[in-house]
Amino acid sequence: MYILDGKAYSQDIEKELSIEVDKLNSLNIFPCLCVILVGNNAASLSYVTMKHKACSRIGIESRIIRFDENISQDDLLNEICKLNNDKNVNGILVQLPLPKHINSNTILESIDINKDVDGFHPYNMGKLFCNLDSFLPATPLGIMMLLNHYKIDIKGKDVVIVGASNIVGKPLASLMLNAGASVSICHILTKDVSKFTKDADIVCVGVGKALMLSDNMVKDGAIVIDIGINKLDDGSIVGDVDFINVSKKTSYITPVPGGVGPMTISALLLNTINATKIQHKVVK
Ligand code: GUN
């Protein structure tokens, strides 16, 4: 069994990306990411802080713009409009989830498609669906980069994705399909998830339920990608996979922490640099 070490690979990526930032700086271009955080959700605050620190490590300016959870939808739209029009801002990311009184789709649709480093705008999602060049959502992109790094061929593989969110499951399914896999997506209404997972070559799980994927749900030699991050009562962080038992059967598996999480951050940094290059017409 091999560990798909997202932490180690993301450190290599950061070294390469910081060289890209230096090159942009030498052209008098200074990439800038704005992260909007509404309210005080502890998990969101921790994710946003990690993104901010990663930007600092490679020389990207990052601004965290925080709003009270009672901000109106119109006020939030106004703030995004200002960032869309600010030439010094290259990437805009609205941390999800948003409070219930705000329509997330309306907010995501208001982001300039060329600054949409999360790839959540329906325009960019549609381009992904059509297998056209676009900003790709960070977690699915990070997973594909990790598989590619370990030379795992996806063509013709049976892939099962457990979780059908717009953030991870659906875009990941599109990327896998575009890469030549046969893809099944399981979700909350799936009658028997194990019926799908037990024959799959690659199982990706992102449902936010600790130890959801057990060893009797995967075949020998399977590749398992754990997208979950769950905090247990004792404060420890675990994924959605029963790592100790499942890893005994797998050929490759991602750990939590140190697997998909750091790759998500690297993918966001890459998207921010690419957005900057597109806006400044710098050849990639
Ligand atoms: N909430 C959970 N994951 C994400 C993500 O990748 N981007 C944003 N904007 N919000 C999230």
Coordinates of N, CA, C and O in Angstrom, one line a residue, residues 115-249:
K115 N -11.9 36.1 -12.7 CA -11.3 36.1 -11.3 C -11.8 35.0 -10.5 O -11.6 34.9 -9.3
D116 N -12.6 34.1 -11.1 CA -13.3 33.0 -10.4 C -12.4 31.9 -10.1 O -12.5 30.8 -10.6
V117 N -11.4 32.1 -9.1 CA -10.4 31.1 -8.9 C -10.9 29.8 -8.2 O -10.2 28.8 -8.1
D118 N -12.1 29.8 -7.7 CA -12.8 28.6 -7.2 C -13.5 27.8 -8.3 O -13.9 26.7 -8.0
G119 N -13.6 28.5 -9.4 CA -14.3 27.8 -10.5 C -15.8 27.4 -10.3 O -16.3 26.5 -10.9
F120 N -16.4 28.2 -9.4 CA -17.8 27.8 -9.0 C -18.8 28.6 -9.8 O -20.0 28.3 -9.7
H121 N -18.4 29.6 -10.6 CA -19.4 30.3 -11.5 C -19.9 29.3 -12.5 O -19.2 28.5 -13.1
P122 N -21.3 29.4 -12.8 CA -21.9 28.4 -13.7 C -21.2 28.4 -15.1 O -21.2 27.4 -15.8
Y123 N -20.6 29.6 -15.5 CA -19.9 29.6 -16.8 C -18.7 28.7 -16.7 O -18.5 27.9 -17.7
N124 N -17.9 28.8 -15.7 CA -16.7 27.9 -15.6 C -17.1 26.5 -15.4 O -16.5 25.6 -15.9
M125 N -18.2 26.3 -14.6 CA -18.7 24.9 -14.4 C -19.1 24.3 -15.7 O -18.9 23.1 -16.0
G126 N -19.8 25.1 -16.5 CA -20.3 24.6 -17.8 C -19.1 24.3 -18.8 O -19.2 23.3 -19.5
K127 N -18.1 25.1 -18.7 CA -16.9 24.8 -19.5 C -16.2 23.5 -19.1 O -15.8 22.7 -20.0
L128 N -16.2 23.3 -17.8 CA -15.6 22.0 -17.3 C -16.5 20.9 -17.9 O -15.9 19.9 -18.3
F129 N -17.8 21.0 -17.8 CA -18.7 20.0 -18.3 C -18.4 19.7 -19.8 O -18.6 18.5 -20.2
C130 N -18.1 20.7 -20.5 CA -17.8 20.6 -22.0 C -16.3 20.2 -22.3 O -15.9 20.2 -23.4
N131 N -15.6 20.0 -21.2 CA -14.1 19.6 -21.4 C -13.4 20.8 -22.0 O -12.5 20.5 -22.9
L132 N -13.7 22.0 -21.7 CA -13.0 23.2 -22.3 C -12.2 23.8 -21.1 O -12.5 23.6 -20.0
D133 N -11.1 24.5 -21.5 CA -10.2 25.1 -20.6 C -11.0 26.1 -19.6 O -11.7 26.9 -20.2
S134 N -10.9 25.9 -18.3 CA -11.6 26.8 -17.4 C -10.9 26.8 -16.1 O -10.0 26.0 -15.8
F135 N -11.3 27.7 -15.2 CA -10.9 27.5 -13.8 C -11.6 26.3 -13.2 O -12.8 26.2 -13.3
L136 N -10.8 25.4 -12.6 CA -11.3 24.2 -12.0 C -11.4 24.3 -10.5 O -10.5 24.8 -9.9
P137 N -12.5 23.8 -9.9 CA -12.6 23.9 -8.5 C -11.4 23.2 -7.8 O -10.9 22.2 -8.3
A138 N -11.0 23.8 -6.7 CA -9.7 23.5 -6.2 C -9.5 22.1 -5.6 O -8.5 21.4 -5.9
T139 N -10.6 21.6 -5.0 CA -10.4 20.2 -4.4 C -10.4 19.1 -5.5 O -9.4 18.3 -5.6
P140 N -11.3 19.2 -6.5 CA -11.2 18.2 -7.6 C -9.9 18.3 -8.4 O -9.3 17.3 -8.7
L141 N -9.5 19.6 -8.6 CA -8.2 19.8 -9.4 C -7.1 19.2 -8.6 O -6.2 18.5 -9.1
G142 N -7.0 19.5 -7.3 CA -6.0 19.0 -6.4 C -5.9 17.5 -6.5 O -4.8 16.9 -6.5
I143 N -7.0 16.8 -6.5 CA -7.1 15.3 -6.5 C -6.5 14.8 -7.8 O -5.7 13.9 -7.9
M144 N -6.9 15.5 -8.9 CA -6.4 15.0 -10.3 C -4.9 15.3 -10.4 O -4.2 14.4 -10.9
M145 N -4.4 16.4 -9.8 CA -3.0 16.6 -9.8 C -2.2 15.6 -9.0 O -1.1 15.1 -9.4
L146 N -2.8 15.2 -7.9 CA -2.1 14.2 -7.0 C -2.1 12.8 -7.7 O -1.0 12.1 -7.7
L147 N -3.2 12.4 -8.4 CA -3.2 11.1 -9.1 C -2.2 11.2 -10.2 O -1.5 10.2 -10.5
N148 N -2.2 12.3 -10.9 CA -1.2 12.5 -12.0 C 0.2 12.4 -11.6 O 1.0 11.7 -12.2
H149 N 0.5 13.0 -10.4 CA 1.8 13.0 -9.9 C 2.3 11.5 -9.6 O 3.5 11.2 -9.8
Y150 N 1.4 10.7 -9.1 CA 1.7 9.3 -8.8 C 1.5 8.4 -10.0 O 1.5 7.2 -9.9
K151 N 1.3 9.0 -11.2 CA 1.2 8.3 -12.5 C 0.1 7.3 -12.5 O 0.2 6.2 -13.0
I152 N -1.0 7.6 -11.8 CA -2.1 6.7 -11.8 C -3.0 7.0 -13.0 O -3.5 8.1 -13.1
D153 N -3.1 6.0 -13.8 CA -3.9 6.2 -15.1 C -5.4 6.0 -14.8 O -5.8 5.1 -14.1
I154 N -6.1 7.0 -15.3 CA -7.6 7.0 -15.0 C -8.4 6.4 -16.2 O -9.5 5.9 -16.0
K155 N -7.7 6.4 -17.3 CA -8.5 5.9 -18.6 C -9.0 4.5 -18.4 O -8.3 3.6 -18.0
G156 N -10.3 4.4 -18.6 CA -11.0 3.1 -18.5 C -11.2 2.6 -17.1 O -11.8 1.5 -17.0
K157 N -10.9 3.3 -16.1 CA -11.1 2.9 -14.7 C -12.5 3.1 -14.3 O -13.2 4.0 -14.8
D158 N -13.0 2.2 -13.4 CA -14.3 2.4 -12.8 C -14.1 3.3 -11.5 O -13.5 2.9 -10.6
V159 N -14.7 4.5 -11.6 CA -14.5 5.4 -10.5 C -15.9 5.6 -9.8 O -16.9 5.8 -10.5
V160 N -15.9 5.6 -8.5 CA -17.1 5.9 -7.7 C -16.8 7.1 -6.9 O -15.8 7.2 -6.2
I161 N -17.7 8.1 -6.9 CA -17.6 9.3 -6.1 C -18.8 9.3 -5.1 O -19.9 9.2 -5.6
V162 N -18.5 9.3 -3.9 CA -19.5 9.3 -2.8 C -19.6 10.8 -2.4 O -18.7 11.3 -1.7
G163 N -20.8 11.4 -2.7 CA -21.0 12.8 -2.4 C -21.2 13.6 -3.7 O -20.3 13.5 -4.6
A164 N -22.3 14.3 -3.8 CA -22.6 14.9 -5.1 C -22.7 16.4 -5.0 O -23.5 17.1 -5.7
S165 N -21.8 17.1 -4.2 CA -21.9 18.5 -4.1 C -21.4 19.2 -5.3 O -20.6 18.7 -6.1
N166 N -21.8 20.5 -5.4 CA -21.3 21.4 -6.5 C -19.8 21.7 -6.3 O -19.1 21.9 -7.3
I167 N -19.3 21.6 -5.1 CA -18.0 22.0 -4.7 C -17.0 20.9 -5.1 O -15.9 21.1 -5.6
V168 N -17.4 19.6 -4.8 CA -16.5 18.5 -5.0 C -17.0 17.4 -5.9 O -16.5 17.2 -7.0
G169 N -18.1 16.8 -5.5 CA -18.6 15.6 -6.2 C -18.8 15.8 -7.7 O -18.3 15.0 -8.5
K170 N -19.7 16.8 -8.0 CA -20.0 16.9 -9.4 C -18.8 17.4 -10.3 O -18.6 16.8 -11.4
P171 N -18.0 18.4 -9.9 CA -16.9 18.7 -10.7 C -15.9 17.6 -10.8 O -15.2 17.4 -11.9
L172 N -15.7 16.8 -9.7 CA -14.7 15.7 -9.7 C -15.2 14.7 -10.7 O -14.4 14.1 -11.5
A173 N -16.5 14.4 -10.7 CA -17.1 13.4 -11.7 C -16.8 13.9 -13.1 O -16.4 13.1 -14.0
S174 N -17.0 15.2 -13.4 CA -16.7 15.7 -14.8 C -15.2 15.5 -15.1 O -14.9 15.1 -16.3
L175 N -14.3 15.8 -14.2 CA -12.9 15.7 -14.5 C -12.5 14.2 -14.7 O -11.8 13.9 -15.7
M176 N -13.1 13.3 -13.9 CA -12.8 11.9 -14.1 C -13.3 11.4 -15.4 O -12.7 10.6 -16.2
L177 N -14.5 11.8 -15.8 CA -15.2 11.5 -17.1 C -14.3 12.0 -18.2 O -14.0 11.3 -19.2
N178 N -13.9 13.3 -18.1 CA -13.0 13.9 -19.2 C -11.7 13.1 -19.3 O -11.1 13.1 -20.4
A179 N -11.3 12.5 -18.2 CA -10.0 11.7 -18.2 C -10.2 10.3 -18.7 O -9.3 9.5 -18.7
G180 N -11.4 9.9 -19.0 CA -11.7 8.6 -19.6 C -12.2 7.5 -18.6 O -12.2 6.4 -19.0
A181 N -12.6 7.9 -17.4 CA -13.1 7.0 -16.5 C -14.6 6.7 -16.7 O -15.3 7.5 -17.4
S182 N -15.1 5.6 -16.2 CA -16.5 5.3 -16.1 C -16.9 5.7 -14.7 O -16.4 5.2 -13.8
V183 N -17.8 6.7 -14.6 CA -18.1 7.3 -13.3 C -19.4 7.1 -12.8 O -20.4 7.2 -13.5
S184 N -19.5 6.7 -11.5 CA -20.8 6.6 -10.8 C -20.7 7.6 -9.6 O -19.7 7.8 -9.0
I185 N -21.8 8.3 -9.4 CA -21.9 9.2 -8.3 C -23.0 8.7 -7.3 O -24.1 8.5 -7.6
C186 N -22.6 8.5 -6.0 CA -23.5 8.1 -5.0 C -23.8 9.4 -4.1 O -23.0 10.3 -4.0
H187 N -25.0 9.4 -3.6 CA -25.4 10.5 -2.8 C -26.4 10.1 -1.7 O -26.6 8.9 -1.5
I188 N -27.0 11.0 -1.1 CA -27.8 10.8 0.1 C -29.0 9.8 -0.2 O -29.4 9.1 0.7
L189 N -29.4 9.8 -1.4 CA -30.6 8.9 -1.8 C -30.1 7.5 -2.3 O -31.0 6.7 -2.7
T190 N -28.8 7.3 -2.4 CA -28.3 6.1 -3.0 C -28.7 4.9 -2.0 O -28.5 5.0 -0.8
K191 N -29.4 3.9 -2.6 CA -29.9 2.8 -1.7 C -28.8 2.0 -1.0 O -28.9 1.7 0.1
D192 N -27.8 1.7 -1.8 CA -26.7 0.8 -1.3 C -25.4 1.3 -1.9 O -25.0 0.9 -3.0
V193 N -24.7 2.1 -1.1 CA -23.4 2.7 -1.6 C -22.4 1.6 -1.8 O -21.7 1.6 -2.8
S194 N -22.4 0.6 -1.0 CA -21.4 -0.4 -1.1 C -21.5 -1.2 -2.4 O -20.5 -1.7 -2.9
K195 N -22.7 -1.3 -2.9 CA -22.9 -1.9 -4.2 C -22.0 -1.3 -5.3 O -21.5 -2.0 -6.2
F196 N -21.9 0.0 -5.2 CA -21.1 0.7 -6.1 C -19.6 0.7 -5.8 O -18.7 0.4 -6.6
T197 N -19.3 0.9 -4.5 CA -17.9 1.0 -4.1 C -17.1 -0.3 -4.2 O -15.9 -0.3 -4.4
K198 N -17.8 -1.4 -3.9 CA -17.0 -2.7 -3.7 C -16.4 -3.2 -5.0 O -15.5 -4.0 -5.0
D199 N -16.9 -2.7 -6.2 CA -16.2 -3.2 -7.4 C -15.4 -2.1 -8.1 O -14.9 -2.3 -9.2
A200 N -15.3 -0.9 -7.4 CA -14.7 0.2 -8.1 C -13.1 0.2 -8.0 O -12.6 -0.3 -7.1
D201 N -12.5 0.7 -9.1 CA -11.0 0.8 -9.1 C -10.6 2.0 -8.3 O -9.5 1.9 -7.6
I202 N -11.3 3.0 -8.3 CA -11.0 4.2 -7.6 C -12.2 4.7 -6.8 O -13.3 4.9 -7.4
V203 N -12.1 4.9 -5.5 CA -13.3 5.3 -4.7 C -12.9 6.7 -4.1 O -11.9 6.8 -3.4
C204 N -13.7 7.7 -4.3 CA -13.5 9.0 -3.7 C -14.6 9.3 -2.8 O -15.8 9.2 -3.2
V205 N -14.3 9.7 -1.6 CA -15.4 9.9 -0.6 C -15.3 11.3 0.0 O -14.3 11.6 0.6
G206 N -16.4 12.0 -0.1 CA -16.4 13.4 0.5 C -17.8 13.7 1.0 O -18.6 14.3 0.3
V207 N -18.2 13.1 2.2 CA -19.5 13.3 2.7 C -19.5 14.0 4.1 O -20.6 14.3 4.6
G208 N -18.4 14.1 4.7 CA -18.3 14.7 6.0 C -18.8 13.8 7.1 O -19.5 14.2 8.1
K209 N -18.6 12.5 7.0 CA -19.0 11.5 8.0 C -17.8 10.6 8.4 O -17.4 9.8 7.5
A210 N -17.3 10.7 9.6 CA -16.1 10.0 10.0 C -16.3 8.5 9.8 O -17.4 8.0 10.2
L211 N -15.3 7.9 9.3 CA -15.3 6.4 9.2 C -16.4 5.8 8.3 O -16.7 4.6 8.4
M212 N -16.9 6.6 7.4 CA -18.1 6.1 6.6 C -17.7 5.0 5.7 O -18.5 4.0 5.5
L213 N -16.5 5.0 5.1 CA -16.1 4.0 4.2 C -15.3 2.9 5.0 O -14.2 3.2 5.5
S214 N -15.9 1.7 5.1 CA -15.2 0.6 5.8 C -14.6 -0.4 4.9 O -14.8 -0.3 3.7
D215 N -13.7 -1.2 5.5 CA -12.9 -2.1 4.6 C -13.8 -3.1 3.8 O -13.4 -3.5 2.7
N216 N -15.0 -3.5 4.3 CA -15.8 -4.4 3.5 C -16.5 -3.7 2.3 O -17.2 -4.3 1.6
M217 N -16.3 -2.4 2.2 CA -16.9 -1.7 1.0 C -15.9 -1.5 -0.1 O -16.3 -0.9 -1.2
V218 N -14.7 -1.9 0.0 CA -13.7 -1.7 -1.1 C -13.1 -3.1 -1.5 O -13.0 -4.0 -0.7
K219 N -12.7 -3.2 -2.8 CA -12.1 -4.4 -3.2 C -10.5 -4.3 -3.0 O -10.0 -3.2 -2.8
D220 N -9.9 -5.5 -3.0 CA -8.5 -5.5 -2.9 C -7.8 -4.7 -4.0 O -8.2 -4.9 -5.2
G221 N -6.8 -3.9 -3.7 CA -6.1 -3.2 -4.7 C -6.7 -1.9 -5.1 O -6.2 -1.2 -6.0
A222 N -7.9 -1.5 -4.5 CA -8.5 -0.3 -4.9 C -7.7 0.9 -4.5 O -6.8 0.8 -3.7
I223 N -8.0 2.0 -5.2 CA -7.3 3.3 -4.9 C -8.4 4.1 -4.1 O -9.5 4.3 -4.6
V224 N -8.1 4.7 -3.0 CA -9.1 5.4 -2.2 C -8.6 6.8 -1.9 O -7.5 7.1 -1.4
I225 N -9.5 7.7 -2.2 CA -9.3 9.2 -2.1 C -10.2 9.7 -1.0 O -11.5 9.7 -1.2
D226 N -9.7 10.1 0.1 CA -10.5 10.6 1.2 C -10.6 12.1 1.2 O -9.6 12.8 1.5
I227 N -11.8 12.6 1.0 CA -12.0 14.1 0.8 C -12.6 14.7 2.1 O -12.7 15.9 2.2
G228 N -12.9 13.8 3.1 CA -13.5 14.3 4.3 C -12.6 14.9 5.3 O -11.4 14.5 5.3
I229 N -13.0 15.8 6.1 CA -12.3 16.4 7.2 C -13.3 16.4 8.4 O -14.2 17.2 8.3
N230 N -13.1 15.6 9.4 CA -14.0 15.6 10.5 C -13.2 15.7 11.8 O -12.2 15.1 12.0
K231 N -13.8 16.6 12.7 CA -13.1 16.7 14.0 C -13.9 15.9 15.0 O -15.1 16.0 15.2
L232 N -13.1 15.0 15.6 CA -13.8 14.1 16.6 C -13.8 14.8 18.0 O -13.2 15.8 18.2
D233 N -14.6 14.2 18.9 CA -14.8 14.9 20.2 C -13.4 15.1 21.0 O -13.3 16.0 21.7
D234 N -12.5 14.2 20.7 CA -11.2 14.3 21.4 C -10.3 15.4 20.7 O -9.1 15.5 21.0
G235 N -10.8 16.0 19.6 CA -10.1 17.1 18.9 C -9.3 16.6 17.8 O -8.8 17.4 17.0
S236 N -9.2 15.2 17.6 CA -8.4 14.7 16.5 C -9.2 14.9 15.1 O -10.4 14.9 15.1
I237 N -8.4 15.0 14.1 CA -8.9 15.1 12.7 C -8.9 13.8 12.0 O -7.8 13.2 11.9
V238 N -10.0 13.4 11.5 CA -10.1 12.1 10.7 C -10.8 12.4 9.4 O -11.6 13.4 9.3
G239 N -10.7 11.5 8.4 CA -11.4 11.7 7.1 C -12.7 10.9 7.2 O -13.3 10.6 8.3
D240 N -13.2 10.6 6.0 CA -14.5 9.8 5.9 C -14.2 8.3 5.8 O -15.1 7.5 5.7
V241 N -12.9 8.0 5.7 CA -12.5 6.6 5.5 C -11.9 6.0 6.8 O -11.1 6.7 7.5
D242 N -12.3 4.8 7.0 CA -11.7 4.0 8.2 C -10.2 3.6 7.7 O -10.0 2.5 7.2
F243 N -9.3 4.6 7.9 CA -8.0 4.4 7.3 C -7.3 3.2 7.7 O -6.7 2.5 6.9
I244 N -7.3 2.9 9.0 CA -6.5 1.8 9.5 C -6.9 0.5 8.8 O -6.0 -0.3 8.4
N245 N -8.2 0.2 8.7 CA -8.6 -1.0 8.1 C -8.7 -1.0 6.5 O -8.3 -2.0 5.9
V246 N -9.1 0.1 6.0 CA -9.3 0.2 4.5 C -7.9 0.2 3.9 O -7.7 -0.5 2.8
S247 N -6.9 0.8 4.5 CA -5.6 0.9 3.9 C -4.9 -0.5 3.7 O -4.1 -0.6 2.9
K248 N -5.4 -1.4 4.5 CA -4.8 -2.8 4.4 C -5.2 -3.4 3.0 O -4.5 -4.4 2.6
K249 N -6.3 -2.9 2.4 CA -6.7 -3.5 1.2 C -6.3 -2.7 -0.1 O -6.4 -3.2 -1.2

